[in-house]
Each structure stands twice: as C-alpha cells, then as structure tokens.
mmCIF file of C-alpha atoms in Angstrom:
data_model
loop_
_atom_site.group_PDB
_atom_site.id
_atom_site.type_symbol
_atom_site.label_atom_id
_atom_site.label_comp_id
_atom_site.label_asym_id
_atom_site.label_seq_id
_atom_site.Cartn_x
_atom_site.Cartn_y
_atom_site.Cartn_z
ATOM 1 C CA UNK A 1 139.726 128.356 134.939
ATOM 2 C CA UNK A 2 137.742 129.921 137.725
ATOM 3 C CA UNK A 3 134.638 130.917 136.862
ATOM 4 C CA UNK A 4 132.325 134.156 138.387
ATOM 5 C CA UNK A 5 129.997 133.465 140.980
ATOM 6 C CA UNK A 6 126.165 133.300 139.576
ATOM 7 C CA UNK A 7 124.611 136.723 140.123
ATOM 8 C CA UNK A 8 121.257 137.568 141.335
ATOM 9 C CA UNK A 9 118.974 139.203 139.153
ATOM 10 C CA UNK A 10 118.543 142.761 139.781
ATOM 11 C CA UNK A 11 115.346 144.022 140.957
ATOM 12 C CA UNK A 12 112.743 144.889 138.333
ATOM 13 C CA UNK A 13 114.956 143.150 135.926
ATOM 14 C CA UNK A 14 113.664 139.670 134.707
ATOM 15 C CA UNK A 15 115.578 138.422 131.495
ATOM 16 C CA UNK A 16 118.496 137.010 132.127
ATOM 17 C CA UNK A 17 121.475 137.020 129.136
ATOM 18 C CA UNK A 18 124.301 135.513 128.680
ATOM 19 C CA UNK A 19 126.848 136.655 125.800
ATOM 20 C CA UNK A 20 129.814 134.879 123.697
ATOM 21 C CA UNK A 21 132.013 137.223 121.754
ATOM 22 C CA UNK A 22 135.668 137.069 121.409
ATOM 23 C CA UNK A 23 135.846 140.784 120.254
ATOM 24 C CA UNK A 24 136.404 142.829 123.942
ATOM 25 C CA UNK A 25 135.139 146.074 122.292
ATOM 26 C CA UNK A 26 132.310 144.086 120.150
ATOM 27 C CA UNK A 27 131.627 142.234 123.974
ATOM 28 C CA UNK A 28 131.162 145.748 125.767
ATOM 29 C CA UNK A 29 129.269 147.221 122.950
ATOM 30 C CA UNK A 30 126.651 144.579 123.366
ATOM 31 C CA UNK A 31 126.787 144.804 127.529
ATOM 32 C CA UNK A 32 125.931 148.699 126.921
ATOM 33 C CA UNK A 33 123.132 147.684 124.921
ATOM 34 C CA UNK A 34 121.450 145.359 127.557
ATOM 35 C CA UNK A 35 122.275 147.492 130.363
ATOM 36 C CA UNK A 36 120.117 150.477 128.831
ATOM 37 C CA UNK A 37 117.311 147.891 128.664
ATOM 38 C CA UNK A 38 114.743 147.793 131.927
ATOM 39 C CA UNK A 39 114.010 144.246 132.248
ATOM 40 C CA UNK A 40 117.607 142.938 130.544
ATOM 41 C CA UNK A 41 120.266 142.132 133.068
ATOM 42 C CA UNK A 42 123.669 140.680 131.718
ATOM 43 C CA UNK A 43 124.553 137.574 133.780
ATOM 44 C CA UNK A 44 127.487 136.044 132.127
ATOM 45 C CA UNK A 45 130.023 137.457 129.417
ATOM 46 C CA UNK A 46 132.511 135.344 127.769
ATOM 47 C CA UNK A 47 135.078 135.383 125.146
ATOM 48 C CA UNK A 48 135.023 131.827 124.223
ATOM 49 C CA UNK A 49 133.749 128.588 123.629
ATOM 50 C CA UNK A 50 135.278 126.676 126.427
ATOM 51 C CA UNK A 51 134.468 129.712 128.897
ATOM 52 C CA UNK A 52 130.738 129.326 128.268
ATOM 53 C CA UNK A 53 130.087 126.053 127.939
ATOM 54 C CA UNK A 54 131.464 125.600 131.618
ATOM 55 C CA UNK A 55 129.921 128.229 132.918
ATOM 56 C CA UNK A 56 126.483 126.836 131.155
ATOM 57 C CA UNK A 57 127.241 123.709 133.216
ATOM 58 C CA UNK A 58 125.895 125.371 136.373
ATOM 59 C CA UNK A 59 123.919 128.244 135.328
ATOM 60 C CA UNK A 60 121.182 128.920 133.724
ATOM 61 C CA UNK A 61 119.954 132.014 131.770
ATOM 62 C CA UNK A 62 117.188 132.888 129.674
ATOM 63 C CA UNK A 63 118.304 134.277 126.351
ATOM 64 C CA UNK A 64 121.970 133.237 125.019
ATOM 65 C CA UNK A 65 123.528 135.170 122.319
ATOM 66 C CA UNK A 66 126.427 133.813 120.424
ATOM 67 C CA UNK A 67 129.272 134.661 117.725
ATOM 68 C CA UNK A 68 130.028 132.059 115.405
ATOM 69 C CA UNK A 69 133.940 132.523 115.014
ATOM 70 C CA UNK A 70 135.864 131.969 118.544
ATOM 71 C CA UNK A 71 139.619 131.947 119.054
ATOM 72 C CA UNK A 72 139.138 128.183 120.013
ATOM 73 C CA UNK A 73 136.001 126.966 117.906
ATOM 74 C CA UNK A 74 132.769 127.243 116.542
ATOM 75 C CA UNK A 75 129.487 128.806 118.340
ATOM 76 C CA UNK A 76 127.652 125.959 117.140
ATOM 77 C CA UNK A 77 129.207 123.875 119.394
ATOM 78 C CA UNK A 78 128.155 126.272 121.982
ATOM 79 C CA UNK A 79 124.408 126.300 120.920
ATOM 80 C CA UNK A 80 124.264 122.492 120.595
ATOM 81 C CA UNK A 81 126.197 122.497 124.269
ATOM 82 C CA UNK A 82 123.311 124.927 125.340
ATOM 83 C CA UNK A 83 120.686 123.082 123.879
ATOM 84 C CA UNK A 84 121.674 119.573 126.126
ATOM 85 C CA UNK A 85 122.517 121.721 129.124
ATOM 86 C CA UNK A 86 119.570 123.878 129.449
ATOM 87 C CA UNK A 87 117.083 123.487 126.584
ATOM 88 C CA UNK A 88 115.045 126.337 128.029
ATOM 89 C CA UNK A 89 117.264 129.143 126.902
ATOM 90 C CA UNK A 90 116.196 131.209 123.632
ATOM 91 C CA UNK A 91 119.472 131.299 121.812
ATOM 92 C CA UNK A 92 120.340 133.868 119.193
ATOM 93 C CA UNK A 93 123.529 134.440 116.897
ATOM 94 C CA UNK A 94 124.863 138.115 116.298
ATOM 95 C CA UNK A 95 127.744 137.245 113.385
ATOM 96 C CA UNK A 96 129.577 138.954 111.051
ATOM 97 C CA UNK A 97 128.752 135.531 108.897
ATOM 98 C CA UNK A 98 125.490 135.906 106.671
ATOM 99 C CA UNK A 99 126.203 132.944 103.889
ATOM 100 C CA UNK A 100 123.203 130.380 103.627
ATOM 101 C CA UNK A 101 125.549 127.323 105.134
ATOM 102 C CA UNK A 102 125.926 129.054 108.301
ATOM 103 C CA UNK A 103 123.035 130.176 108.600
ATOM 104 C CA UNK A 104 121.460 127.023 108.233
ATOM 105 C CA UNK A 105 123.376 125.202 110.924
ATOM 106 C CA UNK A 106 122.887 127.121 113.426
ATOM 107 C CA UNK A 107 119.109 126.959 112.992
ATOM 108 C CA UNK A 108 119.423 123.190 112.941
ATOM 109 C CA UNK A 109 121.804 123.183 116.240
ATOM 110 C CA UNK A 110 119.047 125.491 117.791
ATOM 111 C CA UNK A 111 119.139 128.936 117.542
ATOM 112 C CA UNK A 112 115.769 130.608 117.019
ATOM 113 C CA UNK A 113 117.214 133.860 116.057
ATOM 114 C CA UNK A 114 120.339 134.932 113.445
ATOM 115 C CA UNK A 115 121.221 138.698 113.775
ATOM 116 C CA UNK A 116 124.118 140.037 111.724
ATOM 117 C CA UNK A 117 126.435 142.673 113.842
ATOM 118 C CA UNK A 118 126.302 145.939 111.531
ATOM 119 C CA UNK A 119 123.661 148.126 113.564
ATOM 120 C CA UNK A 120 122.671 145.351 115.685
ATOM 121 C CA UNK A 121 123.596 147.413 119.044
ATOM 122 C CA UNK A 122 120.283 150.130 118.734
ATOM 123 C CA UNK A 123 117.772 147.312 118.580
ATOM 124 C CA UNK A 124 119.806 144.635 120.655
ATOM 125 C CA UNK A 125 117.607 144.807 123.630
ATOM 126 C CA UNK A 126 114.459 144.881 121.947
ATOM 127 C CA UNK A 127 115.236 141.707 119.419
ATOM 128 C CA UNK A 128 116.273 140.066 123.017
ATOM 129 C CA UNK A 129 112.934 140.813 124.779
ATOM 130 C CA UNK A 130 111.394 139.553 121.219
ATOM 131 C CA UNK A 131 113.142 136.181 121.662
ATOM 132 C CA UNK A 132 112.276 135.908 125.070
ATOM 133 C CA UNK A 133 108.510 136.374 124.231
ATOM 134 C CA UNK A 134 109.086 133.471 121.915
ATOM 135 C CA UNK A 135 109.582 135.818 119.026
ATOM 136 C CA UNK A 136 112.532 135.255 115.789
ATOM 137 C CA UNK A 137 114.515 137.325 115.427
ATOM 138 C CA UNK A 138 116.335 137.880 111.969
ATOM 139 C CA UNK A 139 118.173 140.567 109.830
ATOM 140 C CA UNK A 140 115.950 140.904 106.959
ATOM 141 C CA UNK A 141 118.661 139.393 104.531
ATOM 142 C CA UNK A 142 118.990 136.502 106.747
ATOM 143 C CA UNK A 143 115.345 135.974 106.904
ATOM 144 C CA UNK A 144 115.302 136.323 102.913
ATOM 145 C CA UNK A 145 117.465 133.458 102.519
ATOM 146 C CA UNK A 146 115.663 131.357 104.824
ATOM 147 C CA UNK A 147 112.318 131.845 103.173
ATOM 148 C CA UNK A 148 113.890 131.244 100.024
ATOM 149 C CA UNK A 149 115.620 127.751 101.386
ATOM 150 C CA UNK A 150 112.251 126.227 102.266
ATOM 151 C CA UNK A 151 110.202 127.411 99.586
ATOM 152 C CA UNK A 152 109.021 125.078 97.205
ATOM 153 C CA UNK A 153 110.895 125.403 93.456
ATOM 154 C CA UNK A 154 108.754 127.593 90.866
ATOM 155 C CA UNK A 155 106.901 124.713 88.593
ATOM 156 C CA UNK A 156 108.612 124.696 85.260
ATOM 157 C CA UNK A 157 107.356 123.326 82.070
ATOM 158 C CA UNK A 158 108.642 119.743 81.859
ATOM 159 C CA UNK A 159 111.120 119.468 78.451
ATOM 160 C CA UNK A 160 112.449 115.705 77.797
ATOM 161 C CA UNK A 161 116.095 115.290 78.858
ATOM 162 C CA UNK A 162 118.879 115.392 75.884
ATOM 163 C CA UNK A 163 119.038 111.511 76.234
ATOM 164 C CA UNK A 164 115.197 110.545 77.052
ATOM 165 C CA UNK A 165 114.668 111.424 72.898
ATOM 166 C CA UNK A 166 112.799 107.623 71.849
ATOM 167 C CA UNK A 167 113.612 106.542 68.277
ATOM 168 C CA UNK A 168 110.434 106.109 66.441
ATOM 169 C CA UNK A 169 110.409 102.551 66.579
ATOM 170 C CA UNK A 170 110.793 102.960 70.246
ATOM 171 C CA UNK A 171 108.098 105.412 70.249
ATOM 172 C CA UNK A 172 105.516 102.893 68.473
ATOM 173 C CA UNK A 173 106.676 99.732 71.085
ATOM 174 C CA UNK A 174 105.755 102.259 74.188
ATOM 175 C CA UNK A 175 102.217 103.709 72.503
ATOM 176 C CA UNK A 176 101.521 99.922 71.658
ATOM 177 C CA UNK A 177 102.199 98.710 74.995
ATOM 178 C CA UNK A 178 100.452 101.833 76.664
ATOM 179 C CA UNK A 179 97.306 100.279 75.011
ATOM 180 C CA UNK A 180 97.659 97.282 76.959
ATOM 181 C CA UNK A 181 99.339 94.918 74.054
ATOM 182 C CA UNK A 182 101.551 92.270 75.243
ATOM 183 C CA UNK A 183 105.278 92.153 73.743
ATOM 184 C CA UNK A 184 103.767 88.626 71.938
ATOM 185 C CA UNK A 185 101.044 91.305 70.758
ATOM 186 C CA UNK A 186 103.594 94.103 69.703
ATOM 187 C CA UNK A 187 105.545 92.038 68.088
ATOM 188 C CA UNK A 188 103.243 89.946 65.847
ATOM 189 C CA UNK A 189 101.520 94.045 64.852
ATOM 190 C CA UNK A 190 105.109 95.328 64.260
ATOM 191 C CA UNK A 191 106.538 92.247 62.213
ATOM 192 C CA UNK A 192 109.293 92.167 64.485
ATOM 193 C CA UNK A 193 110.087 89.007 67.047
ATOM 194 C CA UNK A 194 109.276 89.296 70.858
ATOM 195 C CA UNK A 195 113.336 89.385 71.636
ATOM 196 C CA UNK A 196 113.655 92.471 69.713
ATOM 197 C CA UNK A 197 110.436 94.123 71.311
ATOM 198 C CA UNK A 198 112.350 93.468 74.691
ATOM 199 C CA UNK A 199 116.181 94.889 73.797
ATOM 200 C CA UNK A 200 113.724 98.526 72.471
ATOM 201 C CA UNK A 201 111.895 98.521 75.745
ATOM 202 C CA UNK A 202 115.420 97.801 77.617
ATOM 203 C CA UNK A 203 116.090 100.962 75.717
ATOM 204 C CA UNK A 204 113.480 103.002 76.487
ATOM 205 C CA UNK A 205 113.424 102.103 80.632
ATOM 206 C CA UNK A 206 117.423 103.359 80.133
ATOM 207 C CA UNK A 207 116.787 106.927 78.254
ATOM 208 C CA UNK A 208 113.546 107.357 80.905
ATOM 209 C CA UNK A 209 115.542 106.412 84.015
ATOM 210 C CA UNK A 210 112.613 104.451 84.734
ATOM 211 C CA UNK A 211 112.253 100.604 85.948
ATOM 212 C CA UNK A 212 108.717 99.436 84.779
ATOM 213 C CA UNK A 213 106.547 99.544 81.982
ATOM 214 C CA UNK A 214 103.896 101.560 84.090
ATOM 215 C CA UNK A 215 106.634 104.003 84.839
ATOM 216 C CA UNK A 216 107.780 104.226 81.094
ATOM 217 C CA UNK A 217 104.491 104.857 79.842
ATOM 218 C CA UNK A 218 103.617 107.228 82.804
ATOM 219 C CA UNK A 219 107.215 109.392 82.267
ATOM 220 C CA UNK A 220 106.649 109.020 78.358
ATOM 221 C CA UNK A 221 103.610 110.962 78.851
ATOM 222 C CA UNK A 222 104.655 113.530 81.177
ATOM 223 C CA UNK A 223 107.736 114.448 78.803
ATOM 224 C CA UNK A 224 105.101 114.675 75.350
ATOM 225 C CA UNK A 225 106.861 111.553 74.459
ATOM 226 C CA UNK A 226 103.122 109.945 73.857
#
C-alpha cells in the first residue's frame, strides 16, 4: 500500500485532522466540513483501519476523528494505535453507534470526544477546534449516558433480603451477643447449651452473608433486624 506524501499545512491554517470513514460520501461530507473552516486543514483521509494506522506510523496530526465500524475492524483499535503512536493527538469518534458499551470503550481506549453522525457536518469544524482547545465534545445523548454511568446510585431505603429474615431464637442469640455476652453467657441466659448457640449463629452469619460476629451485629442493625 503506498501511502500520500505528508502535506504541509496551509498558510493561516493551524489544526491539523486526520479522518477514518469507510463511507466515500460520509468521508467527503466531513472533508467539506473542515475545508469551510479557517484554521482546519485536512491532512490525511482514510477508509480503513489498516490505512490509518500506517499512515499514523509517520505522521502526526492534531485532532483524529474516527468511525467505529470499518470494512476490516474496529476504530478502537485505531484510537488505541493512535494513542501509542502519537499520544498528542485529540481523538474524537463521529458513529452511527450511540449504545452505552461503545461508548464506553472508546473513552477508555482514548477518545476525548463521541459525536454521533446525524447533523454532525454544520458544527463539525467547530466541535474540532473545541477538541483542539482541550474541549469534549459530545452529542447531548451521549453525554447523558455518560453522566448517568458515573453517577453514584440514588440511596434507597435498606429492606432485609428474602433470606436474611432471623428466626426469633436467632434474633435473641444476636441482641444477646450484641451486648457483649459470650456464647458460655448466652447459653447459660437462654437454657440452651453453648453447641447449639454456635449452629444459630452459623445460621445467622449464612442468611447475613456476613463472616464475623461484629459484622452480624453491624448488618443486623442496618437491615432493622436489632
């Protein structure tokens, strides 16, 4: 494959980009887009994976924009590619895929902005400077999602699991214990022998999903089981 020799930057014109897009018509859509911009000039265009990634190998360029679904694999691999290669470049996705999974990994592989392609052309060159300037980029529904991944669950009022329900006699051998009696002590107040003391607390540790009699009485309280 013969690749295009690198291209000087056109006076007045400062922000490099680079674009990977299998669709031709999507492709020169996009190149329109740049070219009306001032300080935008298009370096490299490519169709797939393979085709940027070795051009990547001796270039460099400021702002990358990728499509997620190439004839021969995944834009991820060129954003992780891009990342190793020339971890300078502000990398964007412009995808017809807006589900939560891909969005997700191609924030983790590097991008810094996730675009989807309906009306993306009329503000292309402007969300491009905005990445440049160390801006993120985002269709609002993408940016939705992405709040709503990292934000902390809404507190809910604790209710006790179907199987954490203690038996009474289970109930008195935890409230006993969360006094500070021994099992010798439970037992002898109880009228039951030590052994027996031990199989209910057995019990109890199982229906909590706990391991220690501080963690019993701790999860027995947080559940209204004390």
């Amino acid at each position: 494959m013969t690749l295009p020799e690198p291209r000087l930057a056109p006076s007045g014109r400062d922000v490099s980009v680079a674009i990977v897009e299998d669709d031709p018509r999507t492709r020169r859509r996009f190149e329109h887009a740049l070219a009306r911009a001032d300080r935008l000039w298009l370096a490299y265009s490519a169709g797939t994976v393979g085709e940027m990634v070795a051009w990547l190998r001796d270039n460099r360029v400021d702002v990358l924009l990728v499509d997620l679904g190439l004839p021969d694999g995944s834009g991820l691999q060129v954003i992780s590619h891009c990342r190793k290669l020339s971890p300078g470049t502000e990398i964007m996705v412009i995808s017809m895929f807006g589900d939560e999974a891909n969005m997700m990994r191609a924030f983790e592989a590097g991008a810094r902005g996730y675009l989807l392609k309906d009306g993306t052309e009329d503000d292309l060159a402007d969300h491009v400077l905005s990445l440049n300037a160390g801006g993120s980029p985002m269709t609002p529904i993408i940016a939705r999602q992405l709040l709503t991944r990292l934000s902390p669950a809404p507190a809910t009022t604790s209710a006790p699991p179907a199987d954490a329900t203690l038996t009474a006699r289970e109930r008195d051998i935890l409230a006993k214990l969360a006094r500070g009696y021994t099992y010798a002590e439970t037992a002898e107040i109880l009228g039951i022998s030590p052994s027996t003391v031990q199989s209910h607390v057995k019990n109890i540790y199982s229906k909590l999903a706990v391991h220690s009699k501080t963690e019993a009485i701790h999860e027995a309280r947080q559940l209204g089981l004390l």
